[in-house]
CSV table of C-alpha atoms in Angstrom, one decimal:
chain,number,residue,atom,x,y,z
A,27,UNK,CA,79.5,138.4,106.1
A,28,UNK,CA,76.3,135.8,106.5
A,29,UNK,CA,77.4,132.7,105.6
A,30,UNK,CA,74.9,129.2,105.1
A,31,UNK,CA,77.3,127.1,104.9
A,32,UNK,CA,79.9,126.1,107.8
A,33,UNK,CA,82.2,123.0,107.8
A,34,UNK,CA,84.3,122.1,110.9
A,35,UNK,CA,86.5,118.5,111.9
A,36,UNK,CA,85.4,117.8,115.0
A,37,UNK,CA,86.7,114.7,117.3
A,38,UNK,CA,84.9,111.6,118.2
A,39,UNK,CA,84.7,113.9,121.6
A,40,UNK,CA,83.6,116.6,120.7
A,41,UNK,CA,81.4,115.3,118.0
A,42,UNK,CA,79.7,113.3,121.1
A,43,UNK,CA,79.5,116.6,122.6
A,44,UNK,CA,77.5,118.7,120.8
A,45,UNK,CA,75.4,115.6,119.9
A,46,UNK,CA,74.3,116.2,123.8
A,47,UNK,CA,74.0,119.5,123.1
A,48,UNK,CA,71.5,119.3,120.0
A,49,UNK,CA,69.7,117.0,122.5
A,50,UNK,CA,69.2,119.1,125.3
A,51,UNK,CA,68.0,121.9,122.3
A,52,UNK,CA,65.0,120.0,121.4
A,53,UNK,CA,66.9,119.1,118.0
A,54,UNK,CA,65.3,116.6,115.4
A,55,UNK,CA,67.7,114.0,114.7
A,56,UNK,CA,68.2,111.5,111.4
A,57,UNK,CA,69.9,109.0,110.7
A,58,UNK,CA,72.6,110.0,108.1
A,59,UNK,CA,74.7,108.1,105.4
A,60,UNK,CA,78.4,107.9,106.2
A,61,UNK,CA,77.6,109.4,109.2
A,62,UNK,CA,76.6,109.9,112.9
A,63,UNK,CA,73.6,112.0,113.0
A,64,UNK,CA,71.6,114.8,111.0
A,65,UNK,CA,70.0,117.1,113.4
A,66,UNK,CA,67.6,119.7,112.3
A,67,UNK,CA,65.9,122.6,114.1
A,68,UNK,CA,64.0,125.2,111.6
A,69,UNK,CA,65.9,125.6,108.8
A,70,UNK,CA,69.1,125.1,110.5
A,71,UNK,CA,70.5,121.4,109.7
A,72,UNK,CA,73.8,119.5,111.1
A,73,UNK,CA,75.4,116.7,110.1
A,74,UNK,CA,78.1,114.9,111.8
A,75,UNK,CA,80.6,112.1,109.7
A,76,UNK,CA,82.2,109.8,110.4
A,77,UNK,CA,85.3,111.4,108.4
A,78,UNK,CA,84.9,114.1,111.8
A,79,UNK,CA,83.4,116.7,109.0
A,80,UNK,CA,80.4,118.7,110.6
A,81,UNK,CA,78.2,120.8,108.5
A,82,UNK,CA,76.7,123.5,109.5
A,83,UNK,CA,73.6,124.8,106.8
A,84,UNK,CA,70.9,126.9,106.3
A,85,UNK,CA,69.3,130.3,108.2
A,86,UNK,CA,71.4,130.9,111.6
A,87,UNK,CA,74.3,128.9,110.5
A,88,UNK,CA,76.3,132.1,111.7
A,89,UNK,CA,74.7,132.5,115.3
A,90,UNK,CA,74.9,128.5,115.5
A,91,UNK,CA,78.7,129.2,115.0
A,92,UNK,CA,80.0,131.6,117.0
A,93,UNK,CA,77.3,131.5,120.0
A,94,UNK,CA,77.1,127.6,120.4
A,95,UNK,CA,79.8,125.4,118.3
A,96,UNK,CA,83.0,127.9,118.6
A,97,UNK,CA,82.1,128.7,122.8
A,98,UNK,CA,80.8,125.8,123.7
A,99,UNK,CA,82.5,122.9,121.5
A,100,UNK,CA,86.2,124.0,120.1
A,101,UNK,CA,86.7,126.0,122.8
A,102,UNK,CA,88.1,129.1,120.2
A,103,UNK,CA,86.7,131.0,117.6
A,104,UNK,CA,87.0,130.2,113.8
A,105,UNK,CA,84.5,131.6,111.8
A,106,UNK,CA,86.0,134.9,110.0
A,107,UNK,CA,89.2,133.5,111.2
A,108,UNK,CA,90.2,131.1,109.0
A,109,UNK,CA,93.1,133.0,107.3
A,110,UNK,CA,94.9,133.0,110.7
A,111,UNK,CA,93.9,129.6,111.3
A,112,UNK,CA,94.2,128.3,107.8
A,113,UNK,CA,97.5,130.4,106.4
A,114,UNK,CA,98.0,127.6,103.6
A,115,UNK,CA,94.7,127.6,102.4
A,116,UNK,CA,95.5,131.7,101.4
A,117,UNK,CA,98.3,131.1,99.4
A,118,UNK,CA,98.4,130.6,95.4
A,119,UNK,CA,98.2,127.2,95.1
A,120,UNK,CA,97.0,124.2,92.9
A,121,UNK,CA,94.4,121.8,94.4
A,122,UNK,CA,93.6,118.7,92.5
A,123,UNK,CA,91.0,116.3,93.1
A,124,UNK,CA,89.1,113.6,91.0
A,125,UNK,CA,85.3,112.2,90.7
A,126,UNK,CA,83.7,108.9,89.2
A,127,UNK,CA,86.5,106.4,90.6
A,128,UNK,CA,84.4,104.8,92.2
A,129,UNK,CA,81.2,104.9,89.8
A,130,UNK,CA,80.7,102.1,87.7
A,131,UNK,CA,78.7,104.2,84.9
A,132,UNK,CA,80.0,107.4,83.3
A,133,UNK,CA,83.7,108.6,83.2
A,134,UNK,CA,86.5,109.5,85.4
A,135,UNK,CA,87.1,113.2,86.0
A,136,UNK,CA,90.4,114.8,87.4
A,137,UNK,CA,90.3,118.9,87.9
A,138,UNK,CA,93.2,121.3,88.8
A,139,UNK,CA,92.3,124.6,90.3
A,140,UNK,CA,94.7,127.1,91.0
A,141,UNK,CA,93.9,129.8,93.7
A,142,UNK,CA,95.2,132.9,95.2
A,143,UNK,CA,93.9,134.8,98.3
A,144,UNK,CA,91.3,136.8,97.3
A,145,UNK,CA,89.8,134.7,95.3
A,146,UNK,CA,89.6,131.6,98.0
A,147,UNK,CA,87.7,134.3,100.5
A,148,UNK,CA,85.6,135.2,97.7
A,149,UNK,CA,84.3,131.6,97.1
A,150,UNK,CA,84.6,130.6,100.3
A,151,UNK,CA,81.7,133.4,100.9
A,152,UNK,CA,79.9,131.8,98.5
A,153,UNK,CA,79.4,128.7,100.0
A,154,UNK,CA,82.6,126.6,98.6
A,155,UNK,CA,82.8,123.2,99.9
A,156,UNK,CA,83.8,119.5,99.3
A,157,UNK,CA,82.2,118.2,96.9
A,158,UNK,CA,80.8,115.2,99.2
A,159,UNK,CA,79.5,118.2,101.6
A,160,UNK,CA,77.0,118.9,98.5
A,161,UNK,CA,73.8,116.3,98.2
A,162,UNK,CA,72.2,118.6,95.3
A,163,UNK,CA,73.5,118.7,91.9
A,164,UNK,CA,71.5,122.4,91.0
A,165,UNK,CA,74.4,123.1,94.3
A,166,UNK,CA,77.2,121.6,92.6
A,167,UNK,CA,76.3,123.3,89.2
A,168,UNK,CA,75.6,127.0,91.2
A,169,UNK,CA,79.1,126.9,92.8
A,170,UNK,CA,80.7,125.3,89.9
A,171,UNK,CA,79.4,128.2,87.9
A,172,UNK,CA,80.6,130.6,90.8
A,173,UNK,CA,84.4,128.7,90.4
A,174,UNK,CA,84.7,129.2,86.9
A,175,UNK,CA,83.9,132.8,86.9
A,176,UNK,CA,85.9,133.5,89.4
A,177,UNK,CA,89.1,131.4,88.0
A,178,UNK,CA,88.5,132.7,84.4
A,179,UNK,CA,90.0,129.6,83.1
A,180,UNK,CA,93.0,129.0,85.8
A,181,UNK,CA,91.8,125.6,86.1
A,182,UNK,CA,91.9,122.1,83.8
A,183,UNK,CA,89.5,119.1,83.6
A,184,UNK,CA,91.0,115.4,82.7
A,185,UNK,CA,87.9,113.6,81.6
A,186,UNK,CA,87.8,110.0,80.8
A,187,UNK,CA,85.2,108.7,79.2
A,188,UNK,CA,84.4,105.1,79.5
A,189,UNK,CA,85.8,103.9,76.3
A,190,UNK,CA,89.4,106.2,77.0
A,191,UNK,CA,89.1,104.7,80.4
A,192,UNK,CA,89.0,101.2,80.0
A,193,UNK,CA,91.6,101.2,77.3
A,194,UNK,CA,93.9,103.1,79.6
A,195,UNK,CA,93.2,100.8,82.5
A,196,UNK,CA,94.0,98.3,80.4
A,197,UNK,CA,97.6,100.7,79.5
A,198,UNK,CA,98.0,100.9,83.2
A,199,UNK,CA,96.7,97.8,84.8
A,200,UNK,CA,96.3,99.7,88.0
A,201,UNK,CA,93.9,102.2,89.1
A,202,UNK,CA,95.6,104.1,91.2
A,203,UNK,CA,99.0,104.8,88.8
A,204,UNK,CA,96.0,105.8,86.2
A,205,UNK,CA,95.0,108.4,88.6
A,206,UNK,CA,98.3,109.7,88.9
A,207,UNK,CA,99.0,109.9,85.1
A,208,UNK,CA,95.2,112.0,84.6
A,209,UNK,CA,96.4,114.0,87.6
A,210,UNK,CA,100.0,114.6,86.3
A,211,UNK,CA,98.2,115.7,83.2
A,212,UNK,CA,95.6,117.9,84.9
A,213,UNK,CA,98.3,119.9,86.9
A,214,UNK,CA,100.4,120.4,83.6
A,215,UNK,CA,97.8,121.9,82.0
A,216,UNK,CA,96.7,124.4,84.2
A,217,UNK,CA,100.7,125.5,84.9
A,218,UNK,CA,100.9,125.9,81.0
A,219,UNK,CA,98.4,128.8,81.8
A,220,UNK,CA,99.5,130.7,84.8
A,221,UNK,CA,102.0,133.6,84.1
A,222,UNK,CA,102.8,132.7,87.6
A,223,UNK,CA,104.9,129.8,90.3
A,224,UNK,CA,102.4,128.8,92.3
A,225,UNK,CA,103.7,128.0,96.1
A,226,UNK,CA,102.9,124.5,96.2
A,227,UNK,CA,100.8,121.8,94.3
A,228,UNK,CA,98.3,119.7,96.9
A,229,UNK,CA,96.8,116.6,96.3
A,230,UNK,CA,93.6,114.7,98.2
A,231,UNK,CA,95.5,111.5,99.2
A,232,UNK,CA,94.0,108.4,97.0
A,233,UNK,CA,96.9,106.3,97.9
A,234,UNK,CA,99.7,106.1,100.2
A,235,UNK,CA,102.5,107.2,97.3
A,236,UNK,CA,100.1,109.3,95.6
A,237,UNK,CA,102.7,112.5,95.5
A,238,UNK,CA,105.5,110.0,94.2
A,239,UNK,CA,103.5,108.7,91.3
A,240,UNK,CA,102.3,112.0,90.2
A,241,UNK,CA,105.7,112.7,90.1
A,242,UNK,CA,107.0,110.3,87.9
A,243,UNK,CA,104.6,111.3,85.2
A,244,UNK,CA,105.3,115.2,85.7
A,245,UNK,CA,107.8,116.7,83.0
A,246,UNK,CA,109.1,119.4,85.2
A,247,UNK,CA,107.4,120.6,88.8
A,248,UNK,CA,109.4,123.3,90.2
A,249,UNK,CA,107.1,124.3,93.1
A,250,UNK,CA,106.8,121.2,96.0
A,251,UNK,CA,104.1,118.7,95.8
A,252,UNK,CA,102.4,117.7,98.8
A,253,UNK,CA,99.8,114.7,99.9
A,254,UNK,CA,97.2,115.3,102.7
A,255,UNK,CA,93.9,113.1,103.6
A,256,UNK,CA,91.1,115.2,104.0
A,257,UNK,CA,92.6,117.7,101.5
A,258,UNK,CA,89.4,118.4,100.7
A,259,UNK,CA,89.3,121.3,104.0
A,260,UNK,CA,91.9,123.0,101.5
A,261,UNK,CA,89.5,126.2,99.3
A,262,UNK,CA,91.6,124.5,95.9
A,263,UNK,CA,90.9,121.0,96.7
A,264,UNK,CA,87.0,121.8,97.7
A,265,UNK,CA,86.8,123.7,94.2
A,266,UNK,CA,88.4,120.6,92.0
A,267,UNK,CA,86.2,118.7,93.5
A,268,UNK,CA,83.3,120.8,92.7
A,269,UNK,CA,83.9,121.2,89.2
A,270,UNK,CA,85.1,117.6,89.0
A,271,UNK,CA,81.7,116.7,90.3
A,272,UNK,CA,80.0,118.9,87.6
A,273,UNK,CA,81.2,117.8,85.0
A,274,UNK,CA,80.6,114.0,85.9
A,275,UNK,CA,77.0,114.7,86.5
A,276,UNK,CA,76.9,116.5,83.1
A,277,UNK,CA,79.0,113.7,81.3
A,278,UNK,CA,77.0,110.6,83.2
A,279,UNK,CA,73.5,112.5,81.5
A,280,UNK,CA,74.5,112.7,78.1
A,281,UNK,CA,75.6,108.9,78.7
A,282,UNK,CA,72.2,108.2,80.2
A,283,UNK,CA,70.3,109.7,76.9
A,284,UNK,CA,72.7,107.6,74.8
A,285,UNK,CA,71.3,104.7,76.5
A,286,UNK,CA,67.7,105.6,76.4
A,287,UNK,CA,67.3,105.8,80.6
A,288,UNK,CA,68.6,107.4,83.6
A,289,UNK,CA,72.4,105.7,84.3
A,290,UNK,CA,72.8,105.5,88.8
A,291,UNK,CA,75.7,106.4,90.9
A,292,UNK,CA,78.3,104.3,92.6
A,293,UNK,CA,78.1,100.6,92.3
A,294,UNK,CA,75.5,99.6,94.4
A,295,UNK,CA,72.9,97.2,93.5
A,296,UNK,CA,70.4,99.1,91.8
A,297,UNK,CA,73.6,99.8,89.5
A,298,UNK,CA,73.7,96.2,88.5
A,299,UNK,CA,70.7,95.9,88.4
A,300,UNK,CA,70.6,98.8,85.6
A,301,UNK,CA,73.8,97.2,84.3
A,302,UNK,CA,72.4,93.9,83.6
A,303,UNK,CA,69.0,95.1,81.8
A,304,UNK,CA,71.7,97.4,79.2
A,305,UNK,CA,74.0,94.1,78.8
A,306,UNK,CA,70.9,92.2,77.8
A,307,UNK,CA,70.1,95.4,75.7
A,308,UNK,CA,72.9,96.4,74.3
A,309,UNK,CA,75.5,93.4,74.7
A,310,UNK,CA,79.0,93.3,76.3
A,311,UNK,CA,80.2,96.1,73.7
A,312,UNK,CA,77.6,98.2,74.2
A,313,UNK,CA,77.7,98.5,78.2
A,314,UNK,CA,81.5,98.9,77.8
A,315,UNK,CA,80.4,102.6,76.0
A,316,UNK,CA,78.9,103.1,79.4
A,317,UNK,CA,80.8,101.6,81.8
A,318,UNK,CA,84.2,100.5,83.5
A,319,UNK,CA,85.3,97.2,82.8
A,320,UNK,CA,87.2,96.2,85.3
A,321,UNK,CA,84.0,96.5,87.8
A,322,UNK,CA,83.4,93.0,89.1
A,323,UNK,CA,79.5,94.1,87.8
A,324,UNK,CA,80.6,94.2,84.1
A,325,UNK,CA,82.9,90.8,84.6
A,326,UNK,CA,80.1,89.1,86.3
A,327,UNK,CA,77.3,89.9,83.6
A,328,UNK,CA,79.9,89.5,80.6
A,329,UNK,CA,81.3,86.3,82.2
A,330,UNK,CA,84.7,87.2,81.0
A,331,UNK,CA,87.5,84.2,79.9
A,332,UNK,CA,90.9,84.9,81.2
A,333,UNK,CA,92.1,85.1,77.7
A,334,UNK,CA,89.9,87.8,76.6
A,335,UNK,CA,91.7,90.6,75.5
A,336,UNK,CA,88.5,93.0,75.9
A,337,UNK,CA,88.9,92.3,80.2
A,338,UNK,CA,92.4,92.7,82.4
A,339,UNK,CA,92.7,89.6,83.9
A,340,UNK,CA,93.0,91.9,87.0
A,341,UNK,CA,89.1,92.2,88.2
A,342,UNK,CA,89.4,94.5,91.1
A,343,UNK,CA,87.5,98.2,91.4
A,344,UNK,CA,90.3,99.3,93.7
A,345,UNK,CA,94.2,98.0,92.6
């Protein structure tokens, strides 16, 4: 099997040591967002994070693999040997993951994937990854298509549109216990459709009591449910996030047609920037279609009263 895609978590150490190594290869290095370095040699790119994640891409990802990175930096081999390594990511499980939490513009999407053996090799070979791993979105729609083939509907997608959303925040008054509710409700629906028990339920960590709070909004779970940071290594939790992903992008367009221009990412300053030409636009009501409202960048263009009952009186993008 030839694969183009490799991710790894590497140490501080060793991430240090194969930055020497890149070096002493005559590797062209970049700087890289949320990261150490992006080296690039031919068509053969690696990036380094500061999560630890290292990504491996393009022609001679294998060769780079098993002739420089296994040898030279972990010391073992991997790479066709990740069952053995992995035996949790092989078993029928439900990941769950969540995109657009941290986007001002366009909803909040929460997927469930459920995955059994086969299936995880099968995508895996096809280049399955986190989400975050994947910088194009004609990527993120390829293997999204790829997932939902292959799951042939053994998934669900929570999607919260900004109008749902904001009157739910204001429900919940809490970010976080929202995201457990849309995850609750994502890993519901997809056990209403297995004529299976899956052996566990995993979450990517977005808060310390994450497991506990899904839990409290779960009719019935008779399989464990587990936590993890960096669940995202897990073949289920890489898939959610894909198709999470997907449909954000697709969601954020329409949005974007809606208001007559292209709607950015995140929350950075271009964001408000977009955000204060549609308030002048399209007024306080009209951005609220579009965005989340408890974004200090919607209270500081709609100068919000404490009294108002259209703003929680809470103003933090993270509770």
């Amino acid at each position: 099997m030839t694969n183009s895609s490799y991710t790894v978590r590497l140490s501080r150490e060793e991430i240090e040591q194969l930055r020497h190594h890149l070096e002493q290869k005559d590797f062209l290095f970049e700087p890289l967002a949320h990261g150490y370095f992006r080296a690039r040699k031919g068509t053969l790119h690696i990036s380094a994070y500061h999560s630890g994640a290292v990504v491996v891409q393009g022609k001679g990802t294998n060769d780079f693999v098993s002739f420089v990175l296994e040898p030279e930096i972990l010391g073992e081999a991997r790479l066709g040997y990740e069952e053995e390594l992995f035996p949790e990511w092989f078993e029928p499980h439900i990941g769950v993951d969540e995109c657009g939490k941290g986007d001002f513009f366009g909803p909040l999407v929460v997927c469930a994937v459920y995955l059994e053996r086969d299936s995880a090799k099968r995508l895996l070979a096809q280049g399955l990854r986190d989400s975050k791993r994947v910088k194009s979105a004609r990527e993120i729609r390829r293997i999204a298509r790829a997932i939902r083939e292959e799951l042939r509907g053994a998934f669900s997608t929570v999607t919260l549109g900004p109008p749902r959303y904001n009157a739910l925040y204001r429900r919940f008054g809490n970010l976080n216990r929202m995201l457990a509710w849309a995850h609750a409700k994502a890993v519901e629906e997809v056990l209403r459709k297995l004529a299976t028990t899956p052996s566990f339920v995993l979450l990517d960590q977005f808060s310390p009591h994450a497991a506990s709070w899904v839990s409290r909004f779960l009719t019935k779970l008779e399989v464990p449910l587990r936590q993890k940071t960096h669940a995202e290594e897990d073949p289920a939790v890489a898939a959610a996030s894909i198709l999470a992903r997907a449909v954000f992008l697709e969601k954020l367009a329409e949005l974007g047609q809606k208001a007559g221009r292209e709607l950015p990412k995140g929350s950075s300053g271009r964001v408000r920037e977009v955000a204060k030409e549609l308030a002048e636009r399209l007024g306080k009501e009209g951005l609220a279609q579009l965005g989340k409202i408890h974004f200090t960048i919607f209270q500081e263009l709609c100068s919000p009263t404490p009294s108002s009952p259209e703003i929680p009186s809470s103003g933090k993008e993270n509770p």
